PDB file of C-alpha atoms in Angstrom:
ATOM      1  CA  UNK V   1     -75.126 -36.548-144.800  1.00 47.00           C
ATOM      2  CA  UNK V   2     -78.297 -35.136-144.790  1.00 51.00           C
ATOM      3  CA  UNK V   3     -78.903 -33.765-140.908  1.00 92.00           C
ATOM      4  CA  UNK V   4     -77.231 -36.892-139.339  1.00 95.00           C
ATOM      5  CA  UNK V   5     -74.659 -36.267-137.019  1.00 95.00           C
ATOM      6  CA  UNK V   6     -72.281 -38.676-135.607  1.00 96.00           C
ATOM      7  CA  UNK V   7     -69.666 -38.564-132.344  1.00 92.00           C
ATOM      8  CA  UNK V   8     -66.638 -38.673-132.701  1.00 92.00           C
ATOM      9  CA  UNK V   9     -65.557 -39.390-135.783  1.00 92.00           C
ATOM     10  CA  UNK V  10     -62.493 -41.679-134.232  1.00 94.00           C
ATOM     11  CA  UNK V  11     -62.618 -43.566-131.413  1.00 94.00           C
ATOM     12  CA  UNK V  12     -59.955 -45.178-129.674  1.00 94.00           C
ATOM     13  CA  UNK V  13     -60.781 -47.330-126.207  1.00 91.00           C
ATOM     14  CA  UNK V  14     -59.117 -50.019-124.466  1.00 91.00           C
ATOM     15  CA  UNK V  15     -60.145 -54.078-124.437  1.00 89.00           C
ATOM     16  CA  UNK V  16     -62.781 -54.438-121.661  1.00 88.00           C
ATOM     17  CA  UNK V  17     -64.066 -50.781-121.444  1.00 92.00           C
ATOM     18  CA  UNK V  18     -67.547 -50.188-122.778  1.00 94.00           C
ATOM     19  CA  UNK V  19     -67.920 -47.227-125.084  1.00 95.00           C
ATOM     20  CA  UNK V  20     -71.148 -45.321-126.534  1.00 96.00           C
ATOM     21  CA  UNK V  21     -71.239 -43.613-130.103  1.00 97.00           C
ATOM     22  CA  UNK V  22     -73.546 -40.962-130.409  1.00 97.00           C
ATOM     23  CA  UNK V  23     -76.451 -40.685-133.050  1.00 97.00           C
ATOM     24  CA  UNK V  24     -78.409 -37.469-133.788  1.00 97.00           C
ATOM     25  CA  UNK V  25     -80.752 -36.500-136.371  1.00 97.00           C
ATOM     26  CA  UNK V  26     -82.678 -33.523-136.971  1.00 96.00           C
ATOM     27  CA  UNK V  27     -84.671 -34.915-139.789  1.00 95.00           C
ATOM     28  CA  UNK V  28     -88.018 -35.796-137.790  1.00 95.00           C
ATOM     29  CA  UNK V  29     -87.601 -39.235-138.893  1.00 95.00           C
ATOM     30  CA  UNK V  30     -88.980 -41.932-136.988  1.00 96.00           C
ATOM     31  CA  UNK V  31     -86.840 -44.976-137.340  1.00 96.00           C
ATOM     32  CA  UNK V  32     -83.326 -45.011-136.453  1.00 97.00           C
ATOM     33  CA  UNK V  33     -80.884 -48.006-137.386  1.00 97.00           C
ATOM     34  CA  UNK V  34     -77.102 -48.772-136.228  1.00 98.00           C
ATOM     35  CA  UNK V  35     -75.056 -50.746-138.789  1.00 97.00           C
ATOM     36  CA  UNK V  36     -71.436 -52.269-138.586  1.00 97.00           C
ATOM     37  CA  UNK V  37     -69.513 -52.275-141.421  1.00 94.00           C
ATOM     38  CA  UNK V  38     -66.125 -54.567-141.979  1.00 94.00           C
ATOM     39  CA  UNK V  39     -63.873 -54.719-144.916  1.00 88.00           C
ATOM     40  CA  UNK V  40     -65.484 -57.075-147.291  1.00 84.00           C
ATOM     41  CA  UNK V  41     -68.665 -57.607-145.423  1.00 86.00           C
ATOM     42  CA  UNK V  42     -70.565 -55.286-146.216  1.00 87.00           C
ATOM     43  CA  UNK V  43     -72.919 -53.383-143.588  1.00 93.00           C
ATOM     44  CA  UNK V  44     -74.982 -55.869-140.983  1.00 95.00           C
ATOM     45  CA  UNK V  45     -77.629 -54.479-138.729  1.00 96.00           C
ATOM     46  CA  UNK V  46     -76.863 -54.422-134.956  1.00 98.00           C
ATOM     47  CA  UNK V  47     -80.320 -52.656-133.879  1.00 98.00           C
ATOM     48  CA  UNK V  48     -82.999 -50.667-135.062  1.00 97.00           C
ATOM     49  CA  UNK V  49     -85.850 -48.485-133.540  1.00 97.00           C
ATOM     50  CA  UNK V  50     -89.390 -47.539-135.159  1.00 94.00           C
ATOM     51  CA  UNK V  51     -90.444 -45.186-132.788  1.00 94.00           C
ATOM     52  CA  UNK V  52     -89.265 -43.479-128.931  1.00 95.00           C
ATOM     53  CA  UNK V  53     -88.731 -46.349-126.112  1.00 95.00           C
ATOM     54  CA  UNK V  54     -88.955 -49.078-128.670  1.00 96.00           C
ATOM     55  CA  UNK V  55     -85.607 -50.851-130.439  1.00 97.00           C
ATOM     56  CA  UNK V  56     -85.460 -54.473-131.879  1.00 96.00           C
ATOM     57  CA  UNK V  57     -82.344 -56.641-132.432  1.00 97.00           C
ATOM     58  CA  UNK V  58     -80.262 -56.761-135.659  1.00 96.00           C
ATOM     59  CA  UNK V  59     -78.747 -59.507-137.189  1.00 94.00           C
ATOM     60  CA  UNK V  60     -75.984 -58.967-135.009  1.00 96.00           C
ATOM     61  CA  UNK V  61     -76.849 -57.354-131.522  1.00 97.00           C
ATOM     62  CA  UNK V  62     -75.108 -59.373-128.968  1.00 96.00           C
ATOM     63  CA  UNK V  63     -72.024 -57.347-127.417  1.00 96.00           C
ATOM     64  CA  UNK V  64     -74.360 -54.002-128.022  1.00 97.00           C
ATOM     65  CA  UNK V  65     -76.939 -52.336-126.459  1.00 97.00           C
ATOM     66  CA  UNK V  66     -79.113 -49.573-127.483  1.00 98.00           C
ATOM     67  CA  UNK V  67     -81.795 -46.438-125.990  1.00 98.00           C
ATOM     68  CA  UNK V  68     -84.376 -44.332-127.614  1.00 98.00           C
ATOM     69  CA  UNK V  69     -84.896 -41.986-125.221  1.00 97.00           C
ATOM     70  CA  UNK V  70     -85.702 -39.029-127.561  1.00 97.00           C
ATOM     71  CA  UNK V  71     -86.886 -39.301-131.274  1.00 97.00           C
ATOM     72  CA  UNK V  72     -83.934 -37.616-132.566  1.00 97.00           C
ATOM     73  CA  UNK V  73     -81.247 -39.690-130.644  1.00 98.00           C
ATOM     74  CA  UNK V  74     -80.373 -43.062-130.932  1.00 98.00           C
ATOM     75  CA  UNK V  75     -77.109 -43.786-128.649  1.00 98.00           C
ATOM     76  CA  UNK V  76     -75.276 -47.500-129.175  1.00 98.00           C
ATOM     77  CA  UNK V  77     -73.264 -48.789-126.273  1.00 97.00           C
ATOM     78  CA  UNK V  78     -70.097 -51.481-127.587  1.00 96.00           C
ATOM     79  CA  UNK V  79     -69.872 -53.306-124.417  1.00 94.00           C
ATOM     80  CA  UNK V  80     -67.181 -55.319-123.214  1.00 89.00           C
ATOM     81  CA  UNK V  81     -68.719 -58.312-124.237  1.00 88.00           C
ATOM     82  CA  UNK V  82     -68.424 -57.598-127.797  1.00 90.00           C
ATOM     83  CA  UNK V  83     -65.916 -59.901-128.928  1.00 89.00           C
ATOM     84  CA  UNK V  84     -64.695 -57.929-131.986  1.00 92.00           C
ATOM     85  CA  UNK V  85     -65.439 -54.504-131.661  1.00 94.00           C
ATOM     86  CA  UNK V  86     -63.209 -52.989-134.169  1.00 95.00           C
ATOM     87  CA  UNK V  87     -65.201 -51.597-136.867  1.00 96.00           C
ATOM     88  CA  UNK V  88     -66.944 -48.537-138.543  1.00 95.00           C
ATOM     89  CA  UNK V  89     -70.334 -47.929-137.176  1.00 96.00           C
ATOM     90  CA  UNK V  90     -72.923 -46.197-139.326  1.00 96.00           C
ATOM     91  CA  UNK V  91     -76.067 -44.466-137.863  1.00 97.00           C
ATOM     92  CA  UNK V  92     -78.965 -44.038-140.379  1.00 96.00           C
ATOM     93  CA  UNK V  93     -83.028 -43.146-140.397  1.00 96.00           C
ATOM     94  CA  UNK V  94     -85.483 -42.724-142.253  1.00 94.00           C
ATOM     95  CA  UNK V  95     -89.208 -41.642-142.326  1.00 92.00           C
ATOM     96  CA  UNK V  96     -90.490 -45.283-141.327  1.00 89.00           C
ATOM     97  CA  UNK V  97     -89.568 -48.531-141.872  1.00 85.00           C
ATOM     98  CA  UNK V  98     -90.995 -49.761-145.032  1.00 88.00           C
ATOM     99  CA  UNK V  99     -87.958 -50.315-146.609  1.00 85.00           C
ATOM    100  CA  UNK V 100     -89.832 -49.596-150.462  1.00 83.00           C
ATOM    101  CA  UNK V 101     -91.358 -46.102-148.689  1.00 85.00           C
ATOM    102  CA  UNK V 102     -88.693 -44.623-146.989  1.00 87.00           C
ATOM    103  CA  UNK V 103     -85.421 -43.950-147.955  1.00 90.00           C
ATOM    104  CA  UNK V 104     -82.702 -44.353-145.326  1.00 92.00           C
ATOM    105  CA  UNK V 105     -80.084 -41.376-144.568  1.00 93.00           C
ATOM    106  CA  UNK V 106     -76.878 -41.841-143.235  1.00 94.00           C
ATOM    107  CA  UNK V 107     -74.418 -40.456-141.214  1.00 94.00           C
ATOM    108  CA  UNK V 108     -70.862 -39.906-141.610  1.00 93.00           C
ATOM    109  CA  UNK V 109     -69.834 -42.825-139.523  1.00 94.00           C
ATOM    110  CA  UNK V 110     -67.807 -43.727-136.388  1.00 95.00           C
ATOM    111  CA  UNK V 111     -64.394 -45.749-136.715  1.00 94.00           C
ATOM    112  CA  UNK V 112     -64.133 -47.215-133.315  1.00 96.00           C
ATOM    113  CA  UNK V 113     -60.516 -49.040-132.605  1.00 95.00           C
ATOM    114  CA  UNK V 114     -60.489 -51.321-129.530  1.00 92.00           C
ATOM    115  CA  UNK V 115     -56.564 -51.453-128.435  1.00 87.00           C
TER     116      UNK V 115
ATOM    117  CA  UNK G   1     -83.314 -66.284-147.368  1.00 80.00           C
ATOM    118  CA  UNK G   2     -82.798 -62.710-149.896  1.00 87.00           C
ATOM    119  CA  UNK G   3     -79.350 -62.120-150.482  1.00 92.00           C
ATOM    120  CA  UNK G   4     -77.349 -60.195-153.060  1.00 95.00           C
ATOM    121  CA  UNK G   5     -74.099 -61.065-154.458  1.00 96.00           C
ATOM    122  CA  UNK G   6     -71.501 -58.255-156.139  1.00 97.00           C
ATOM    123  CA  UNK G   7     -68.742 -60.815-157.714  1.00 96.00           C
ATOM    124  CA  UNK G   8     -66.389 -58.142-158.120  1.00 96.00           C
ATOM    125  CA  UNK G   9     -64.056 -56.542-155.568  1.00 96.00           C
ATOM    126  CA  UNK G  10     -62.990 -53.898-157.542  1.00 97.00           C
ATOM    127  CA  UNK G  11     -63.787 -52.130-160.866  1.00 98.00           C
ATOM    128  CA  UNK G  12     -61.023 -50.122-163.037  1.00 98.00           C
ATOM    129  CA  UNK G  13     -62.307 -48.038-165.753  1.00 98.00           C
ATOM    130  CA  UNK G  14     -60.716 -45.346-167.506  1.00 98.00           C
ATOM    131  CA  UNK G  15     -62.109 -41.516-167.376  1.00 98.00           C
ATOM    132  CA  UNK G  16     -65.161 -41.230-170.121  1.00 98.00           C
ATOM    133  CA  UNK G  17     -65.589 -45.274-170.627  1.00 98.00           C
ATOM    134  CA  UNK G  18     -68.850 -46.732-169.466  1.00 98.00           C
ATOM    135  CA  UNK G  19     -69.011 -48.672-166.439  1.00 98.00           C
ATOM    136  CA  UNK G  20     -70.655 -51.973-165.122  1.00 98.00           C
ATOM    137  CA  UNK G  21     -70.977 -52.691-161.471  1.00 98.00           C
ATOM    138  CA  UNK G  22     -72.696 -56.110-161.099  1.00 98.00           C
ATOM    139  CA  UNK G  23     -75.192 -57.637-158.530  1.00 98.00           C
ATOM    140  CA  UNK G  24     -77.009 -61.012-158.110  1.00 98.00           C
ATOM    141  CA  UNK G  25     -80.120 -61.384-156.034  1.00 96.00           C
ATOM    142  CA  UNK G  26     -81.968 -64.088-154.568  1.00 95.00           C
ATOM    143  CA  UNK G  27     -85.299 -63.583-153.088  1.00 91.00           C
ATOM    144  CA  UNK G  28     -88.384 -65.933-152.628  1.00 89.00           C
ATOM    145  CA  UNK G  29     -91.002 -63.381-153.473  1.00 87.00           C
ATOM    146  CA  UNK G  30     -90.706 -59.920-155.508  1.00 89.00           C
ATOM    147  CA  UNK G  31     -87.476 -58.237-155.290  1.00 93.00           C
ATOM    148  CA  UNK G  32     -86.903 -54.523-154.034  1.00 94.00           C
ATOM    149  CA  UNK G  33     -83.662 -53.616-155.166  1.00 96.00           C
ATOM    150  CA  UNK G  34     -81.467 -50.491-153.903  1.00 96.00           C
ATOM    151  CA  UNK G  35     -77.660 -49.256-155.015  1.00 97.00           C
ATOM    152  CA  UNK G  36     -76.084 -46.845-152.492  1.00 97.00           C
ATOM    153  CA  UNK G  37     -72.345 -44.960-153.109  1.00 97.00           C
ATOM    154  CA  UNK G  38     -70.193 -44.597-150.182  1.00 94.00           C
ATOM    155  CA  UNK G  39     -67.370 -42.039-150.550  1.00 91.00           C
ATOM    156  CA  UNK G  40     -64.135 -42.262-148.097  1.00 85.00           C
ATOM    157  CA  UNK G  41     -64.990 -42.392-144.622  1.00 76.00           C
ATOM    158  CA  UNK G  42     -68.467 -41.302-145.069  1.00 81.00           C
ATOM    159  CA  UNK G  43     -71.649 -42.725-144.701  1.00 85.00           C
ATOM    160  CA  UNK G  44     -73.713 -44.329-147.710  1.00 91.00           C
ATOM    161  CA  UNK G  45     -75.706 -42.207-150.213  1.00 94.00           C
ATOM    162  CA  UNK G  46     -78.819 -43.644-151.819  1.00 94.00           C
ATOM    163  CA  UNK G  47     -78.471 -43.676-155.696  1.00 96.00           C
ATOM    164  CA  UNK G  48     -81.438 -45.679-156.673  1.00 96.00           C
ATOM    165  CA  UNK G  49     -83.866 -48.503-156.319  1.00 95.00           C
ATOM    166  CA  UNK G  50     -86.575 -51.170-158.227  1.00 95.00           C
ATOM    167  CA  UNK G  51     -89.967 -51.793-156.705  1.00 93.00           C
ATOM    168  CA  UNK G  52     -91.803 -52.228-159.869  1.00 89.00           C
ATOM    169  CA  UNK G  53     -91.913 -51.260-163.231  1.00 88.00           C
ATOM    170  CA  UNK G  54     -89.666 -50.098-165.661  1.00 91.00           C
ATOM    171  CA  UNK G  55     -86.897 -52.334-165.920  1.00 94.00           C
ATOM    172  CA  UNK G  56     -84.336 -49.682-166.275  1.00 96.00           C
ATOM    173  CA  UNK G  57     -84.113 -47.562-163.226  1.00 97.00           C
ATOM    174  CA  UNK G  58     -82.482 -44.332-163.391  1.00 96.00           C
ATOM    175  CA  UNK G  59     -80.905 -42.348-160.269  1.00 95.00           C
ATOM    176  CA  UNK G  60     -78.444 -39.703-158.685  1.00 93.00           C
ATOM    177  CA  UNK G  61     -75.593 -38.660-160.682  1.00 93.00           C
ATOM    178  CA  UNK G  62     -76.174 -39.738-164.277  1.00 96.00           C
ATOM    179  CA  UNK G  63     -76.516 -43.844-162.386  1.00 97.00           C
ATOM    180  CA  UNK G  64     -79.069 -46.098-163.937  1.00 98.00           C
ATOM    181  CA  UNK G  65     -79.270 -50.099-163.222  1.00 98.00           C
ATOM    182  CA  UNK G  66     -80.958 -52.418-165.425  1.00 97.00           C
ATOM    183  CA  UNK G  67     -83.425 -55.127-163.493  1.00 97.00           C
ATOM    184  CA  UNK G  68     -83.362 -58.757-165.276  1.00 96.00           C
ATOM    185  CA  UNK G  69     -85.313 -60.815-163.661  1.00 94.00           C
ATOM    186  CA  UNK G  70     -84.170 -63.865-165.895  1.00 95.00           C
ATOM    187  CA  UNK G  71     -80.833 -63.302-165.070  1.00 96.00           C
ATOM    188  CA  UNK G  72     -81.447 -62.392-161.533  1.00 96.00           C
ATOM    189  CA  UNK G  73     -79.316 -59.280-161.781  1.00 97.00           C
ATOM    190  CA  UNK G  74     -79.549 -55.676-161.113  1.00 98.00           C
ATOM    191  CA  UNK G  75     -76.247 -54.023-162.484  1.00 98.00           C
ATOM    192  CA  UNK G  76     -75.201 -50.384-162.304  1.00 98.00           C
ATOM    193  CA  UNK G  77     -74.394 -48.780-164.901  1.00 98.00           C
ATOM    194  CA  UNK G  78     -73.503 -44.994-166.141  1.00 98.00           C
ATOM    195  CA  UNK G  79     -72.289 -44.090-169.831  1.00 97.00           C
ATOM    196  CA  UNK G  80     -69.473 -42.329-169.221  1.00 97.00           C
ATOM    197  CA  UNK G  81     -67.731 -42.656-166.006  1.00 98.00           C
ATOM    198  CA  UNK G  82     -65.916 -39.657-164.092  1.00 97.00           C
ATOM    199  CA  UNK G  83     -63.004 -39.699-161.513  1.00 96.00           C
ATOM    200  CA  UNK G  84     -65.388 -38.426-159.179  1.00 95.00           C
ATOM    201  CA  UNK G  85     -67.559 -41.437-159.795  1.00 96.00           C
ATOM    202  CA  UNK G  86     -64.624 -43.505-157.776  1.00 97.00           C
ATOM    203  CA  UNK G  87     -65.962 -44.967-154.230  1.00 97.00           C
ATOM    204  CA  UNK G  88     -67.291 -48.061-152.735  1.00 96.00           C
ATOM    205  CA  UNK G  89     -70.705 -49.118-154.243  1.00 97.00           C
ATOM    206  CA  UNK G  90     -73.459 -51.397-152.317  1.00 97.00           C
ATOM    207  CA  UNK G  91     -76.377 -53.330-153.850  1.00 97.00           C
ATOM    208  CA  UNK G  92     -79.077 -54.245-151.127  1.00 96.00           C
ATOM    209  CA  UNK G  93     -82.135 -55.709-151.244  1.00 95.00           C
ATOM    210  CA  UNK G  94     -84.915 -56.285-148.775  1.00 92.00           C
ATOM    211  CA  UNK G  95     -85.227 -58.914-146.525  1.00 90.00           C
ATOM    212  CA  UNK G  96     -88.572 -60.474-145.446  1.00 86.00           C
ATOM    213  CA  UNK G  97     -88.423 -58.475-141.945  1.00 87.00           C
ATOM    214  CA  UNK G  98     -88.186 -55.539-144.092  1.00 89.00           C
ATOM    215  CA  UNK G  99     -84.859 -54.984-143.333  1.00 91.00           C
ATOM    216  CA  UNK G 100     -82.156 -54.036-145.969  1.00 93.00           C
ATOM    217  CA  UNK G 101     -79.395 -56.815-146.730  1.00 94.00           C
ATOM    218  CA  UNK G 102     -76.197 -55.252-148.109  1.00 95.00           C
ATOM    219  CA  UNK G 103     -73.903 -57.039-150.314  1.00 95.00           C
ATOM    220  CA  UNK G 104     -70.062 -57.020-149.690  1.00 95.00           C
ATOM    221  CA  UNK G 105     -69.207 -53.968-151.914  1.00 96.00           C
ATOM    222  CA  UNK G 106     -67.699 -53.021-155.129  1.00 97.00           C
ATOM    223  CA  UNK G 107     -64.585 -50.367-155.080  1.00 96.00           C
ATOM    224  CA  UNK G 108     -65.013 -48.366-158.352  1.00 97.00           C
ATOM    225  CA  UNK G 109     -61.850 -46.933-159.454  1.00 98.00           C
ATOM    226  CA  UNK G 110     -62.119 -44.478-162.820  1.00 98.00           C
ATOM    227  CA  UNK G 111     -58.613 -43.479-164.028  1.00 97.00           C
ATOM    228  CA  UNK G 112     -57.889 -40.317-165.857  1.00 95.00           C
TER     229      UNK G 112
END
C-alpha cells in the first residue's frame, strides 16, 4: 500500500455522530484524494487536494468535510449530514493531479459502519 | 460525459487457463484508460494504463490489456491465470476534469 496509512481499519459509530478518518502519506506527494466504495458501484470521488491548504469537492462531497493543513495528512470527516455513511473509504495520493502522468497510490482503507 | 462499463460482475476461470476481464468506454476525446486490482480489504493497486501508441499494453503481474478503438474496449487479459489473481478488478477512464471515473468492478475467481 505504498507509504499511505489509514486508521483505523474498522470504525463503528452511532447515527448522528461526526467521525474523522485519518490518512497519512510519506511519499512526498502533493495531491491527495478521498474515495468512497460501495458494493456494485465502484469508487466515487469525495474530495481531493492539489496542495496544502487547498481542496476541491468531488462528485459526492455532500455530508463530508476535509482539511489539508500538512502535506502528508488529509483527514476526512463524515458528518451527521451524510445520509448513508456506511461504506469503505479509500485515501490515495499522487505526485500531481495530471492523471496520465501521475499514478495514484491507495491506502488500505477504512471500513465505516454507522449503527 | 466519460464513462466505463464492466459488463460482468464475476468471471470464473480455472488455474492455468487464459482470462479476460471486459471493459468498454465512452469518451468525447482521446481515451486514457486504466486498470486497477483490489485484494480483499485492501486499497487499489495500479496494473496498467493506455495513453497512446501500441494497442497492447503490458502491466504488472503478467497482465496486459488490449485497446480497441473501433469496439471502444479495453479488455484485461492474462495468458495463464493463477489462484492468487483472484481479486476485484476495476477499469477506469480519465474524465474532462482530469479525474478518474471507475467502473463497477469485476470479481475474478480463479479455481485450482
